[in-house]
Amino acid sequence: RWWVVLGVAAAFTPSARAQAPRLVYLDKLPPLIEREIFFDDPEYAGAQISPDGRHISFLKTHVGQLNIWVKRTQEPLAMARPITADSTRPVTGYFWSQDGKYVLYVQDKAGDENFHLYAVDPTAALAQDAKVPHARDLTPYGAIQAQLAAVPKKTPGQILVALNDRDARKHDLYRIEIATGQRELVFRNDENIISWLVDLSGGLRLVSRVAAGGGGTEVLRVDGDKLTPLFTLTCDLFRSCLPIRFHKDGRRVYVITAGPGDDLTHLALYDLESAEWERVESDPEKQVDFDGAEFSEATDELVATYYVGDRLRIYPKDPQFTKDLKTVAKAVGDGDVHFGRSTRDDRLHIITVTSDVDPAATYLYDRARGKVDLLYRPRPKLPREQLACMQPVRYQARDGLEIPAYLTIPKGVAPKNLAVVILPHGGPWGRDSWGYHGIAQFLANRGYAVLQPNFRGSTGYGQRFLDAGDREWGTGFMQHDLTDGAKWLVQQGVADAKRVAIMGGSYGGYATLAGMAFTPDLYAAGVSIVGPSSIPTLLASVPPYWEAFKRTFDRRVGDPAKPEDLARLEAQSPLYSARNIQAPLLVIQGANDPRVKKTESDQIVIALRELGRAVEYLVAPDEGHGFAGRVNRMAMFAAIEPFLARHLGGRYQESMREEVRSRVAAITVDPATVKLETLATKAAAAPATFNGDAVQPATLRYAQTIQVMGRVVEERSTVTVAAGNLRGSPVWVVAEMSQSQMGAGTDTVFVDRKTLAPLRWTARQGAAHVELAFRGDSVVGSIQAGPQEMPIRVKVQVPVFLDGRSLGLALSTLPPIPGYAASLRTFDLLGGSTREQRLEVTGTERVKIGAGEFDAYKVEVRAADGSPGGGTYWIERDAPRRVLKAELQLPAQTGGGTAKLELVEAK
């Protein structure tokens, strides 16, 4: 556990570390490029053309943030005008309605990823004193997340949007009228649907969900409210293996899939009537997975396919597109050509061209005139001639597996004895590709070679390469691949073995911490950006709308609810090996990150502080999973470059704008001020592991007062805990007999002797009778009230617990340590579902009750989504650790109210 990490090392203080000597080759580098040129907002970005061809839109800074601007197609850029004015958060994603009347965009608050969808009419008259047209929130439903599902051409005034306002864990599909915001439910998601596919007329035809076991993606046909399974794709959601578009005949659907025995995905057509498959194409070079397809807006025909190997490869399927590609390539020169949105008649196309030294130059291609006109370069001040080349490379891992990677050598110097930064990508289910990479170019300009390995577990290289990363985090082969890459550079003479650092974001941040903890002699420094330090707490704190992905996480990473997995996950977590970290570490975090909670960074900073290690800490209060704000982003790199210069010997820009200087000061956190209590936040807790060996047989008598709907019910009960057997398995039997003015009642739960998870539950109160059995991932049984009987059959995530005396028994086995936090799932009988709860030991108290006076530890249990329920338990601090009293909030389905419990006698 994390507190073991701290141990007696808290007595040490950080030791001074000598600054690395200046790199001898710095004078051979091109001039220092200002960091603002790399990391300030681009002057222009994200161009799109309206479907009717009348307008071109793009992103450009307005009121201090990237906002949407619009101009008429034939107007110069200088004539463009802003149509949004968000001054607190950049607009990063937007699109046009099919009729060209509206621009729609998504926006969250301070990085919380609760995206809402907004619509703005770019031609609307401005209200008095307004600078931009009014933007309407089409999804005004509180802390929800909107996901765009489709923008059908046949219904241009409507869009399909998935919303999780009914259940935070699941998105239901709605059809929304853009002009009014009125919504109509298309499909209620009770099946953990992860994607939706409409036909070319806008009708919902197919949905997908994670298959049982997390080993694939199940595709189902939608027939009204009924779902009919069609097929299961052998590759899971991390391989982009899904139906992508209906054929124009409405009968067949294009699917990215992999057949039996296939390692690489390919494009296929599936006939919904005959259930026949037709292979369309796989990689002609047999290197990588199918990556994508291009379709004509005018004819809906397939016109091109593409693959991402060492570089982008495009394969035209249409004579006109072949001609288009040749025309564009001749006009723009070397680079990877990307076709963006086009007009409905395919006459005008937005084209972006990227290379390793040129970020997304954007053109307007007029097919009728055969003209390719430059619209803009996003960073026109960037001196492209001074940038470094990115080279595809391969190296062998220790087990012989070939690892594809990209190596960037600083311009002007020989690849010999260089300082190096290992830069692993995030995900980890993603990949790096050839092209402009701002961070790599920034580091190369500062004097560092940069290696970007596509370690096993990266996507795009086939099923076997992806599967080779399963459960191989940290101490496994995913991390070994990074280690072997660094050692390969040393063996090749490229790297100075004493000047290798590691830096990354998200999973790359985790890999940074893992590299520092598990290979401490390899790295001279590390920079972790929103990196998790503990895999169990990471998995316990994922957003509720990732519920459908949990099966895949269980397979690819591990299930902390399983003791054997938990032990491995803790061993793979840098937090539990923090004592091994020797090199200086810079930790960077967004306070509102919904994926990697701030707790993840807090706890590694605290551990290193107490161990006397060198650690620096930045926390932006207005950011989430990464720094989107321009000043925050520049402040982050203004802190990174002198940190690396101190420990690798490179150069850095000493000057900075005042707004950046003040922001660096504002987000810099003194590690001495990070409080231990932040380790126990409700949002980041590993699944609770209860200890049945700590239970002792007992007979306990309680007094209980229930207040509900204006009524007060006084109850006396006797609870016995005794060893027993259920179908030959050892159990604890928790039996309660109660008496109140409502009559007598019995409640008996059989729980597993070791885990305390329920196996069987029976309860009677008057004419009401409940009988449930917990079988694997299902709860089955019935509720009977007089002559009425309701069957129960619910799929659940295990382990699942029951509210009541058996839960109190389980809580009494927790470590009585203030700050301990965990999560658990309880079964909601009336709701027919499970509910995620967070528990936390918040402190100790002296309590005086009918049974006497005791020292107790206080446990708070609250619903993870903030809904009513849960309560507070006071548990005896010393053995036998009985529940002394409790104050509980009753569920809304029972009318709400409270229940207060107090121990009056124990035997």
PDB file of N, CA and C in Angstrom, residues 827-907:
ATOM      1  N   PHE A 827     -25.829  -3.585  -5.064  1.00  0.00           N
ATOM      2  CA  PHE A 827     -26.954  -3.972  -5.910  1.00  0.00           C
ATOM      3  C   PHE A 827     -28.190  -3.197  -5.496  1.00  0.00           C
ATOM      4  N   ASP A 828     -28.791  -2.499  -6.456  1.00  0.00           N
ATOM      5  CA  ASP A 828     -30.011  -1.721  -6.242  1.00  0.00           C
ATOM      6  C   ASP A 828     -31.196  -2.594  -6.651  1.00  0.00           C
ATOM      7  N   LEU A 829     -31.882  -3.166  -5.676  1.00  0.00           N
ATOM      8  CA  LEU A 829     -32.970  -4.095  -5.956  1.00  0.00           C
ATOM      9  C   LEU A 829     -34.090  -3.423  -6.742  1.00  0.00           C
ATOM     10  N   LEU A 830     -34.522  -2.246  -6.290  1.00  0.00           N
ATOM     11  CA  LEU A 830     -35.647  -1.586  -6.936  1.00  0.00           C
ATOM     12  C   LEU A 830     -35.279  -1.058  -8.315  1.00  0.00           C
ATOM     13  N   GLY A 831     -34.043  -0.616  -8.479  1.00  0.00           N
ATOM     14  CA  GLY A 831     -33.610  -0.112  -9.778  1.00  0.00           C
ATOM     15  C   GLY A 831     -33.155  -1.203 -10.725  1.00  0.00           C
ATOM     16  N   GLY A 832     -32.921  -2.417 -10.200  1.00  0.00           N
ATOM     17  CA  GLY A 832     -32.490  -3.521 -11.035  1.00  0.00           C
ATOM     18  C   GLY A 832     -31.128  -3.304 -11.664  1.00  0.00           C
ATOM     19  N   SER A 833     -30.217  -2.666 -10.948  1.00  0.00           N
ATOM     20  CA  SER A 833     -28.888  -2.370 -11.499  1.00  0.00           C
ATOM     21  C   SER A 833     -27.888  -2.275 -10.354  1.00  0.00           C
ATOM     22  N   THR A 834     -26.630  -2.105 -10.722  1.00  0.00           N
ATOM     23  CA  THR A 834     -25.603  -1.892  -9.708  1.00  0.00           C
ATOM     24  C   THR A 834     -25.297  -0.413  -9.605  1.00  0.00           C
ATOM     25  N   ARG A 835     -24.714  -0.064  -8.489  1.00  0.00           N
ATOM     26  CA  ARG A 835     -24.430   1.344  -8.214  1.00  0.00           C
ATOM     27  C   ARG A 835     -23.019   1.459  -7.678  1.00  0.00           C
ATOM     28  N   GLU A 836     -22.226   2.328  -8.294  1.00  0.00           N
ATOM     29  CA  GLU A 836     -20.861   2.502  -7.815  1.00  0.00           C
ATOM     30  C   GLU A 836     -20.861   3.470  -6.638  1.00  0.00           C
ATOM     31  N   GLN A 837     -20.172   3.074  -5.561  1.00  0.00           N
ATOM     32  CA  GLN A 837     -20.072   3.886  -4.359  1.00  0.00           C
ATOM     33  C   GLN A 837     -18.603   4.121  -4.020  1.00  0.00           C
ATOM     34  N   ARG A 838     -18.322   5.216  -3.377  1.00  0.00           N
ATOM     35  CA  ARG A 838     -16.987   5.523  -2.881  1.00  0.00           C
ATOM     36  C   ARG A 838     -17.026   5.481  -1.360  1.00  0.00           C
ATOM     37  N   LEU A 839     -16.050   4.821  -0.765  1.00  0.00           N
ATOM     38  CA  LEU A 839     -15.962   4.819   0.689  1.00  0.00           C
ATOM     39  C   LEU A 839     -14.620   5.395   1.110  1.00  0.00           C
ATOM     40  N   GLU A 840     -14.620   6.000   2.279  1.00  0.00           N
ATOM     41  CA  GLU A 840     -13.416   6.662   2.769  1.00  0.00           C
ATOM     42  C   GLU A 840     -13.414   6.656   4.295  1.00  0.00           C
ATOM     43  N   VAL A 841     -12.279   6.273   4.862  1.00  0.00           N
ATOM     44  CA  VAL A 841     -12.101   6.382   6.314  1.00  0.00           C
ATOM     45  C   VAL A 841     -11.692   7.831   6.590  1.00  0.00           C
ATOM     46  N   THR A 842     -12.616   8.600   7.167  1.00  0.00           N
ATOM     47  CA  THR A 842     -12.392  10.040   7.277  1.00  0.00           C
ATOM     48  C   THR A 842     -11.785  10.472   8.606  1.00  0.00           C
ATOM     49  N   GLY A 843     -11.702   9.579   9.591  1.00  0.00           N
ATOM     50  CA  GLY A 843     -11.103   9.973  10.862  1.00  0.00           C
ATOM     51  C   GLY A 843     -11.502   9.022  11.978  1.00  0.00           C
ATOM     52  N   THR A 844     -11.157   9.396  13.205  1.00  0.00           N
ATOM     53  CA  THR A 844     -11.519   8.599  14.381  1.00  0.00           C
ATOM     54  C   THR A 844     -12.298   9.470  15.361  1.00  0.00           C
ATOM     55  N   GLU A 845     -13.180   8.842  16.129  1.00  0.00           N
ATOM     56  CA  GLU A 845     -13.986   9.562  17.106  1.00  0.00           C
ATOM     57  C   GLU A 845     -14.205   8.676  18.339  1.00  0.00           C
ATOM     58  N   ARG A 846     -14.503   9.310  19.459  1.00  0.00           N
ATOM     59  CA  ARG A 846     -14.951   8.612  20.673  1.00  0.00           C
ATOM     60  C   ARG A 846     -16.464   8.678  20.678  1.00  0.00           C
ATOM     61  N   VAL A 847     -17.157   7.530  20.639  1.00  0.00           N
ATOM     62  CA  VAL A 847     -18.609   7.531  20.563  1.00  0.00           C
ATOM     63  C   VAL A 847     -19.184   6.909  21.828  1.00  0.00           C
ATOM     64  N   LYS A 848     -20.318   7.451  22.254  1.00  0.00           N
ATOM     65  CA  LYS A 848     -21.025   6.954  23.432  1.00  0.00           C
ATOM     66  C   LYS A 848     -22.405   6.502  22.985  1.00  0.00           C
ATOM     67  N   ILE A 849     -22.690   5.204  23.158  1.00  0.00           N
ATOM     68  CA  ILE A 849     -23.942   4.616  22.699  1.00  0.00           C
ATOM     69  C   ILE A 849     -24.508   3.720  23.795  1.00  0.00           C
ATOM     70  N   GLY A 850     -25.625   3.071  23.525  1.00  0.00           N
ATOM     71  CA  GLY A 850     -26.260   2.232  24.518  1.00  0.00           C
ATOM     72  C   GLY A 850     -25.373   1.095  25.002  1.00  0.00           C
ATOM     73  N   ALA A 851     -24.514   0.562  24.118  1.00  0.00           N
ATOM     74  CA  ALA A 851     -23.659  -0.562  24.491  1.00  0.00           C
ATOM     75  C   ALA A 851     -22.419  -0.130  25.247  1.00  0.00           C
ATOM     76  N   GLY A 852     -22.189   1.204  25.364  1.00  0.00           N
ATOM     77  CA  GLY A 852     -21.013   1.679  26.079  1.00  0.00           C
ATOM     78  C   GLY A 852     -20.306   2.797  25.329  1.00  0.00           C
ATOM     79  N   GLU A 853     -19.061   3.036  25.713  1.00  0.00           N
ATOM     80  CA  GLU A 853     -18.262   4.095  25.099  1.00  0.00           C
ATOM     81  C   GLU A 853     -17.054   3.448  24.417  1.00  0.00           C
ATOM     82  N   PHE A 854     -16.824   3.853  23.149  1.00  0.00           N
ATOM     83  CA  PHE A 854     -15.815   3.175  22.348  1.00  0.00           C
ATOM     84  C   PHE A 854     -15.033   4.183  21.494  1.00  0.00           C
ATOM     85  N   ASP A 855     -13.796   3.790  21.126  1.00  0.00           N
ATOM     86  CA  ASP A 855     -13.049   4.500  20.094  1.00  0.00           C
ATOM     87  C   ASP A 855     -13.467   3.910  18.742  1.00  0.00           C
ATOM     88  N   ALA A 856     -13.790   4.761  17.799  1.00  0.00           N
ATOM     89  CA  ALA A 856     -14.312   4.296  16.517  1.00  0.00           C
ATOM     90  C   ALA A 856     -13.608   5.004  15.371  1.00  0.00           C
ATOM     91  N   TYR A 857     -13.556   4.321  14.228  1.00  0.00           N
ATOM     92  CA  TYR A 857     -13.166   5.023  13.012  1.00  0.00           C
ATOM     93  C   TYR A 857     -14.418   5.257  12.179  1.00  0.00           C
ATOM     94  N   LYS A 858     -14.425   6.378  11.479  1.00  0.00           N
ATOM     95  CA  LYS A 858     -15.608   6.862  10.780  1.00  0.00           C
ATOM     96  C   LYS A 858     -15.449   6.579   9.283  1.00  0.00           C
ATOM     97  N   VAL A 859     -16.447   5.919   8.697  1.00  0.00           N
ATOM     98  CA  VAL A 859     -16.404   5.561   7.276  1.00  0.00           C
ATOM     99  C   VAL A 859     -17.561   6.245   6.551  1.00  0.00           C
ATOM    100  N   GLU A 860     -17.227   7.040   5.538  1.00  0.00           N
ATOM    101  CA  GLU A 860     -18.242   7.693   4.705  1.00  0.00           C
ATOM    102  C   GLU A 860     -18.439   6.858   3.443  1.00  0.00           C
ATOM    103  N   VAL A 861     -19.697   6.580   3.091  1.00  0.00           N
ATOM    104  CA  VAL A 861     -20.038   5.872   1.863  1.00  0.00           C
ATOM    105  C   VAL A 861     -20.981   6.757   1.065  1.00  0.00           C
ATOM    106  N   ARG A 862     -20.577   7.097  -0.164  1.00  0.00           N
ATOM    107  CA  ARG A 862     -21.376   7.992  -0.996  1.00  0.00           C
ATOM    108  C   ARG A 862     -21.422   7.462  -2.427  1.00  0.00           C
ATOM    109  N   ALA A 863     -22.515   7.727  -3.136  1.00  0.00           N
ATOM    110  CA  ALA A 863     -22.626   7.339  -4.540  1.00  0.00           C
ATOM    111  C   ALA A 863     -21.588   8.091  -5.366  1.00  0.00           C
ATOM    112  N   ALA A 864     -20.953   7.380  -6.287  1.00  0.00           N
ATOM    113  CA  ALA A 864     -19.897   7.988  -7.099  1.00  0.00           C
ATOM    114  C   ALA A 864     -20.426   9.113  -7.971  1.00  0.00           C
ATOM    115  N   ASP A 865     -21.700   9.026  -8.401  1.00  0.00           N
ATOM    116  CA  ASP A 865     -22.251  10.064  -9.275  1.00  0.00           C
ATOM    117  C   ASP A 865     -22.917  11.196  -8.507  1.00  0.00           C
ATOM    118  N   GLY A 866     -22.802  11.175  -7.168  1.00  0.00           N
ATOM    119  CA  GLY A 866     -23.350  12.256  -6.357  1.00  0.00           C
ATOM    120  C   GLY A 866     -24.825  12.127  -6.046  1.00  0.00           C
ATOM    121  N   SER A 867     -25.471  11.069  -6.509  1.00  0.00           N
ATOM    122  CA  SER A 867     -26.900  10.900  -6.250  1.00  0.00           C
ATOM    123  C   SER A 867     -27.137  10.502  -4.794  1.00  0.00           C
ATOM    124  N   PRO A 868     -28.386  10.636  -4.302  1.00  0.00           N
ATOM    125  CA  PRO A 868     -28.661  10.318  -2.895  1.00  0.00           C
ATOM    126  C   PRO A 868     -28.385   8.859  -2.575  1.00  0.00           C
ATOM    127  N   GLY A 869     -28.106   8.581  -1.311  1.00  0.00           N
ATOM    128  CA  GLY A 869     -27.835   7.227  -0.850  1.00  0.00           C
ATOM    129  C   GLY A 869     -26.576   7.181  -0.024  1.00  0.00           C
ATOM    130  N   GLY A 870     -26.262   5.988   0.503  1.00  0.00           N
ATOM    131  CA  GLY A 870     -25.061   5.845   1.307  1.00  0.00           C
ATOM    132  C   GLY A 870     -25.270   6.361   2.715  1.00  0.00           C
ATOM    133  N   GLY A 871     -24.160   6.687   3.367  1.00  0.00           N
ATOM    134  CA  GLY A 871     -24.264   7.185   4.726  1.00  0.00           C
ATOM    135  C   GLY A 871     -22.943   7.131   5.448  1.00  0.00           C
ATOM    136  N   THR A 872     -23.008   7.209   6.772  1.00  0.00           N
ATOM    137  CA  THR A 872     -21.819   7.233   7.611  1.00  0.00           C
ATOM    138  C   THR A 872     -21.897   6.106   8.636  1.00  0.00           C
ATOM    139  N   TYR A 873     -20.783   5.375   8.782  1.00  0.00           N
ATOM    140  CA  TYR A 873     -20.693   4.282   9.738  1.00  0.00           C
ATOM    141  C   TYR A 873     -19.605   4.601  10.754  1.00  0.00           C
ATOM    142  N   TRP A 874     -19.873   4.288  12.025  1.00  0.00           N
ATOM    143  CA  TRP A 874     -18.854   4.361  13.070  1.00  0.00           C
ATOM    144  C   TRP A 874     -18.531   2.921  13.477  1.00  0.00           C
ATOM    145  N   ILE A 875     -17.287   2.507  13.262  1.00  0.00           N
ATOM    146  CA  ILE A 875     -16.885   1.115  13.449  1.00  0.00           C
ATOM    147  C   ILE A 875     -15.833   1.035  14.551  1.00  0.00           C
ATOM    148  N   GLU A 876     -15.993   0.100  15.409  1.00  0.00           N
ATOM    149  CA  GLU A 876     -15.081  -0.079  16.534  1.00  0.00           C
ATOM    150  C   GLU A 876     -13.640  -0.159  16.032  1.00  0.00           C
ATOM    151  N   ARG A 877     -12.766   0.644  16.643  1.00  0.00           N
ATOM    152  CA  ARG A 877     -11.395   0.721  16.162  1.00  0.00           C
ATOM    153  C   ARG A 877     -10.621  -0.561  16.446  1.00  0.00           C
ATOM    154  N   ASP A 878     -10.856  -1.172  17.604  1.00  0.00           N
ATOM    155  CA  ASP A 878     -10.150  -2.387  17.992  1.00  0.00           C
ATOM    156  C   ASP A 878     -11.050  -3.606  17.792  1.00  0.00           C
ATOM    157  N   ALA A 879     -10.436  -4.789  17.723  1.00  0.00           N
ATOM    158  CA  ALA A 879     -11.201  -6.020  17.570  1.00  0.00           C
ATOM    159  C   ALA A 879     -12.231  -6.131  18.697  1.00  0.00           C
ATOM    160  N   PRO A 880     -13.444  -6.619  18.385  1.00  0.00           N
ATOM    161  CA  PRO A 880     -13.870  -7.298  17.153  1.00  0.00           C
ATOM    162  C   PRO A 880     -14.424  -6.375  16.073  1.00  0.00           C
ATOM    163  N   ARG A 881     -14.236  -5.059  16.162  1.00  0.00           N
ATOM    164  CA  ARG A 881     -14.591  -4.115  15.098  1.00  0.00           C
ATOM    165  C   ARG A 881     -16.057  -4.229  14.670  1.00  0.00           C
ATOM    166  N   ARG A 882     -16.949  -4.036  15.582  1.00  0.00           N
ATOM    167  CA  ARG A 882     -18.373  -4.081  15.272  1.00  0.00           C
ATOM    168  C   ARG A 882     -18.842  -2.721  14.771  1.00  0.00           C
ATOM    169  N   VAL A 883     -19.949  -2.721  14.008  1.00  0.00           N
ATOM    170  CA  VAL A 883     -20.594  -1.463  13.650  1.00  0.00           C
ATOM    171  C   VAL A 883     -21.272  -0.929  14.897  1.00  0.00           C
ATOM    172  N   LEU A 884     -20.805   0.238  15.365  1.00  0.00           N
ATOM    173  CA  LEU A 884     -21.340   0.806  16.600  1.00  0.00           C
ATOM    174  C   LEU A 884     -22.583   1.644  16.342  1.00  0.00           C
ATOM    175  N   LYS A 885     -22.531   2.428  15.281  1.00  0.00           N
ATOM    176  CA  LYS A 885     -23.716   3.189  14.909  1.00  0.00           C
ATOM    177  C   LYS A 885     -23.588   3.572  13.433  1.00  0.00           C
ATOM    178  N   ALA A 886     -24.719   4.000  12.864  1.00  0.00           N
ATOM    179  CA  ALA A 886     -24.730   4.390  11.460  1.00  0.00           C
ATOM    180  C   ALA A 886     -25.833   5.407  11.238  1.00  0.00           C
ATOM    181  N   GLU A 887     -25.601   6.317  10.301  1.00  0.00           N
ATOM    182  CA  GLU A 887     -26.612   7.277   9.851  1.00  0.00           C
ATOM    183  C   GLU A 887     -26.687   7.137   8.344  1.00  0.00           C
ATOM    184  N   LEU A 888     -27.809   6.617   7.856  1.00  0.00           N
ATOM    185  CA  LEU A 888     -27.931   6.230   6.459  1.00  0.00           C
ATOM    186  C   LEU A 888     -28.998   7.059   5.755  1.00  0.00           C
ATOM    187  N   GLN A 889     -28.767   7.315   4.462  1.00  0.00           N
ATOM    188  CA  GLN A 889     -29.752   7.999   3.634  1.00  0.00           C
ATOM    189  C   GLN A 889     -30.459   6.954   2.792  1.00  0.00           C
ATOM    190  N   LEU A 890     -31.786   6.893   2.887  1.00  0.00           N
ATOM    191  CA  LEU A 890     -32.539   5.871   2.182  1.00  0.00           C
ATOM    192  C   LEU A 890     -32.696   6.255   0.714  1.00  0.00           C
ATOM    193  N   PRO A 891     -32.785   5.259  -0.189  1.00  0.00           N
ATOM    194  CA  PRO A 891     -32.891   5.560  -1.619  1.00  0.00           C
ATOM    195  C   PRO A 891     -34.198   6.251  -1.962  1.00  0.00           C
ATOM    196  N   ALA A 892     -34.175   7.015  -3.050  1.00  0.00           N
ATOM    197  CA  ALA A 892     -35.343   7.791  -3.454  1.00  0.00           C
ATOM    198  C   ALA A 892     -36.529   6.897  -3.791  1.00  0.00           C
ATOM    199  N   GLN A 893     -36.261   5.666  -4.296  1.00  0.00           N
ATOM    200  CA  GLN A 893     -37.364   4.782  -4.672  1.00  0.00           C
ATOM    201  C   GLN A 893     -38.237   4.400  -3.487  1.00  0.00           C
ATOM    202  N   THR A 894     -37.685   4.448  -2.267  1.00  0.00           N
ATOM    203  CA  THR A 894     -38.466   4.109  -1.075  1.00  0.00           C
ATOM    204  C   THR A 894     -39.086   5.347  -0.442  1.00  0.00           C
ATOM    205  N   GLY A 895     -38.965   6.478  -1.114  1.00  0.00           N
ATOM    206  CA  GLY A 895     -39.504   7.713  -0.570  1.00  0.00           C
ATOM    207  C   GLY A 895     -38.469   8.589   0.100  1.00  0.00           C
ATOM    208  N   GLY A 896     -37.192   8.164   0.038  1.00  0.00           N
ATOM    209  CA  GLY A 896     -36.144   8.948   0.683  1.00  0.00           C
ATOM    210  C   GLY A 896     -36.197   8.786   2.185  1.00  0.00           C
ATOM    211  N   GLY A 897     -35.612   9.722   2.891  1.00  0.00           N
ATOM    212  CA  GLY A 897     -35.614   9.658   4.337  1.00  0.00           C
ATOM    213  C   GLY A 897     -34.281   9.198   4.892  1.00  0.00           C
ATOM    214  N   THR A 898     -34.262   8.940   6.217  1.00  0.00           N
ATOM    215  CA  THR A 898     -33.017   8.569   6.887  1.00  0.00           C
ATOM    216  C   THR A 898     -33.263   7.403   7.827  1.00  0.00           C
ATOM    217  N   ALA A 899     -32.186   6.713   8.161  1.00  0.00           N
ATOM    218  CA  ALA A 899     -32.228   5.643   9.150  1.00  0.00           C
ATOM    219  C   ALA A 899     -31.037   5.822  10.077  1.00  0.00           C
ATOM    220  N   LYS A 900     -31.279   5.782  11.396  1.00  0.00           N
ATOM    221  CA  LYS A 900     -30.218   5.897  12.383  1.00  0.00           C
ATOM    222  C   LYS A 900     -30.173   4.610  13.187  1.00  0.00           C
ATOM    223  N   LEU A 901     -28.968   4.046  13.296  1.00  0.00           N
ATOM    224  CA  LEU A 901     -28.763   2.747  13.922  1.00  0.00           C
ATOM    225  C   LEU A 901     -27.793   2.897  15.080  1.00  0.00           C
ATOM    226  N   GLU A 902     -28.054   2.170  16.189  1.00  0.00           N
ATOM    227  CA  GLU A 902     -27.162   2.248  17.346  1.00  0.00           C
ATOM    228  C   GLU A 902     -27.094   0.887  18.029  1.00  0.00           C
ATOM    229  N   LEU A 903     -25.862   0.427  18.332  1.00  0.00           N
ATOM    230  CA  LEU A 903     -25.657  -0.835  19.029  1.00  0.00           C
ATOM    231  C   LEU A 903     -26.043  -0.660  20.510  1.00  0.00           C
ATOM    232  N   VAL A 904     -26.904  -1.551  21.000  1.00  0.00           N
ATOM    233  CA  VAL A 904     -27.319  -1.448  22.402  1.00  0.00           C
ATOM    234  C   VAL A 904     -26.792  -2.589  23.251  1.00  0.00           C
ATOM    235  N   GLU A 905     -26.414  -3.720  22.605  1.00  0.00           N
ATOM    236  CA  GLU A 905     -25.890  -4.846  23.369  1.00  0.00           C
ATOM    237  C   GLU A 905     -25.120  -5.756  22.429  1.00  0.00           C
ATOM    238  N   ALA A 906     -24.013  -6.319  22.935  1.00  0.00           N
ATOM    239  CA  ALA A 906     -23.208  -7.232  22.129  1.00  0.00           C
ATOM    240  C   ALA A 906     -22.817  -8.440  22.951  1.00  0.00           C
ATOM    241  N   LYS A 907     -22.798  -9.609  22.303  1.00  0.00           N
ATOM    242  CA  LYS A 907     -22.364 -10.851  22.968  1.00  0.00           C
ATOM    243  C   LYS A 907     -21.316 -11.542  22.108  1.00  0.00           C
TER     244      LYS A 907
END
